[in-house]
C-alpha positions as a printed Julia matrix, in Angstrom:
167×3 Matrix{Float64}:
 -23.74  33.55   -93.2
 -21.88  33.13   -89.94
 -23.14  34.38   -86.62
 -21.54  37.74   -85.77
 -18.99  37.68   -82.96
 -19.3   40.08   -80.0
 -19.35  43.77   -80.9
 -16.0   44.54   -79.24
 -14.07  41.85   -81.09
 -10.8   43.04   -82.52
 -11.05  43.26   -85.45
 -14.84  43.19   -85.76
 -16.48  40.68   -88.14
 -18.62  42.54   -90.74
 -20.13  39.49   -92.34
 -19.88  37.91   -95.75
 -20.9   38.41   -99.36
 -20.52  36.64  -102.7
 -19.32  38.17  -105.96
 -22.5   38.49  -108.04
 -22.69  38.33  -111.86
 -23.51  42.04  -112.14
 -20.35  42.85  -110.15
 -18.1   41.26  -112.77
 -16.73  43.42  -115.61
 -15.33  42.7   -119.08
 -11.97  41.8   -117.52
 -13.63  38.79  -115.83
 -13.16  40.05  -112.27
 -15.04  42.21  -109.78
 -15.3   45.8   -111.05
 -13.78  48.56  -108.91
 -17.14  50.19  -108.28
 -18.5   47.03  -106.7
 -15.63  46.89  -104.22
 -17.0   50.15  -102.82
 -20.52  48.69  -102.78
 -19.36  45.52  -101.03
 -17.43  47.54   -98.41
 -20.44  49.86   -97.95
 -22.78  46.89   -97.39
 -20.3   45.37   -94.88
 -20.14  48.71   -93.05
 -23.95  48.88   -93.01
 -23.93  45.52   -91.23
 -21.39  46.82   -88.68
 -23.25  50.11   -88.17
 -26.5   48.16   -87.61
 -24.7   46.23   -84.9
 -23.49  49.5    -83.4
 -27.12  50.76   -83.5
 -26.16  53.66   -85.74
 -27.45  52.26   -89.03
 -30.81  52.73   -90.78
 -32.94  52.32   -87.63
 -30.82  54.92   -85.83
 -31.3   57.38   -88.71
 -35.06  56.84   -88.71
 -35.22  57.18   -84.92
 -32.9   60.2    -84.44
 -32.51  61.96   -87.81
 -28.73  61.64   -87.37
 -26.34  59.6    -89.47
 -22.74  59.08   -90.5
 -21.41  60.45   -93.8
 -18.16  59.17   -95.29
 -15.82  62.13   -95.83
 -12.96  60.3    -97.46
 -12.14  56.79   -98.56
  -9.02  55.06   -99.9
  -9.5   51.62  -101.48
  -6.58  49.37  -102.34
  -7.17  46.55  -104.81
  -4.68  43.86  -103.88
  -5.82  40.59  -105.44
  -8.69  40.04  -107.82
 -11.84  38.11  -107.02
 -14.17  36.62  -109.61
 -17.75  35.46  -110.08
 -19.08  33.41  -107.2
 -16.08  34.0   -104.91
 -17.05  34.22  -101.24
 -15.94  37.4    -99.42
 -15.43  38.09   -95.69
 -15.06  41.53   -94.15
 -13.67  42.97   -90.95
 -13.58  46.41   -89.34
 -10.81  48.03   -87.25
 -11.4   51.35   -85.53
  -8.21  53.38   -85.82
  -9.23  56.62   -84.08
 -12.29  58.59   -83.02
 -13.38  61.88   -81.55
 -16.78  63.38   -80.64
 -17.85  63.69   -84.29
 -15.58  61.47   -86.43
 -14.56  57.87   -86.92
 -11.41  56.73   -88.7
 -11.52  53.07   -89.56
  -9.95  50.41   -91.78
 -11.78  47.5    -93.38
 -10.4   44.36   -95.01
 -12.03  42.23   -97.67
 -10.71  38.67   -97.69
 -11.49  35.75   -99.92
 -13.96  33.83   -97.83
 -12.58  30.37   -98.66
  -8.88  30.88   -99.39
  -8.32  33.68   -96.85
  -6.18  35.99   -99.02
  -6.5   39.74   -98.63
  -8.3   41.03  -101.73
  -8.84  44.71  -100.86
  -8.81  47.29   -98.08
 -10.86  50.41   -97.5
  -9.72  53.15   -95.14
 -12.4   55.69   -94.35
 -13.18  58.8    -92.33
 -16.85  59.24   -91.33
 -18.58  62.23   -89.78
 -21.64  62.13   -87.48
 -24.27  64.45   -89.01
 -27.55  66.04   -87.88
 -29.68  65.45   -90.98
 -32.12  68.21   -90.09
 -29.34  70.81   -90.24
 -27.08  68.88   -92.63
 -24.19  69.74   -90.34
 -21.69  67.88   -88.19
 -22.96  66.98   -84.73
 -21.44  65.26   -81.7
 -22.4   61.63   -81.26
 -24.89  60.91   -78.49
 -23.4   59.59   -75.21
 -24.23  55.94   -75.88
 -22.38  55.99   -79.25
 -19.52  58.0    -77.81
 -19.08  55.33   -75.13
 -19.42  52.47   -77.58
 -16.77  53.84   -79.91
 -14.49  54.72   -76.97
 -14.78  51.08   -75.82
 -14.23  49.81   -79.36
 -11.14  52.06   -79.72
  -9.77  50.55   -76.5
 -10.45  47.03   -77.73
  -8.83  47.73   -81.11
  -5.81  49.7    -79.78
  -3.63  46.57   -79.28
  -4.12  45.48   -82.91
  -1.19  46.13   -85.24
  -1.5   49.06   -87.6
  -2.93  47.73   -90.85
  -0.58  47.54   -93.79
  -1.39  50.48   -96.09
  -2.96  52.66   -93.39
  -2.56  56.31   -94.31
  -0.95  55.43   -97.6
  -0.48  58.24  -100.1
  -0.51  57.71  -103.87
   2.62  58.86  -105.66
   4.83  58.04  -108.61
   7.8   59.05  -106.53
   9.53  62.28  -105.53
   8.42  65.47  -107.24
  10.72  66.8   -109.92
  12.59  69.99  -108.97
């Protein structure tokens, strides 16, 4: 695994993974469910770097819940393929984060999949939305500033449709 770059890199490196045998389905490629798992594990690595991962939950009884996700499967990966992930913060407010992650083939560099997500900061004691503490609010404000010059990711905000609705 490579050494993570600074936390305000744009986009942010979320580490690497390898397509495992149990992730491969009867079509001979990574199953759709495991794309979500791989993205989730990459985001866990990023959130640990932001100090809002597992240790944060144990320390504060607060966490982030994903409210919505949109995964695009662009090019298949197969058993043993190396994967590399990055994170781009699109927008934020006191309680929510909107971000976009890419999964690339770790050797050949092609874009395999993307995951756009909206997450909510939650007080686990009340199971309700809660504002982020000041240190996280500042961190994500700084990260949003660092990521603002990045181009909008292809597919951001995409809506599924077969075309115009019939009259």
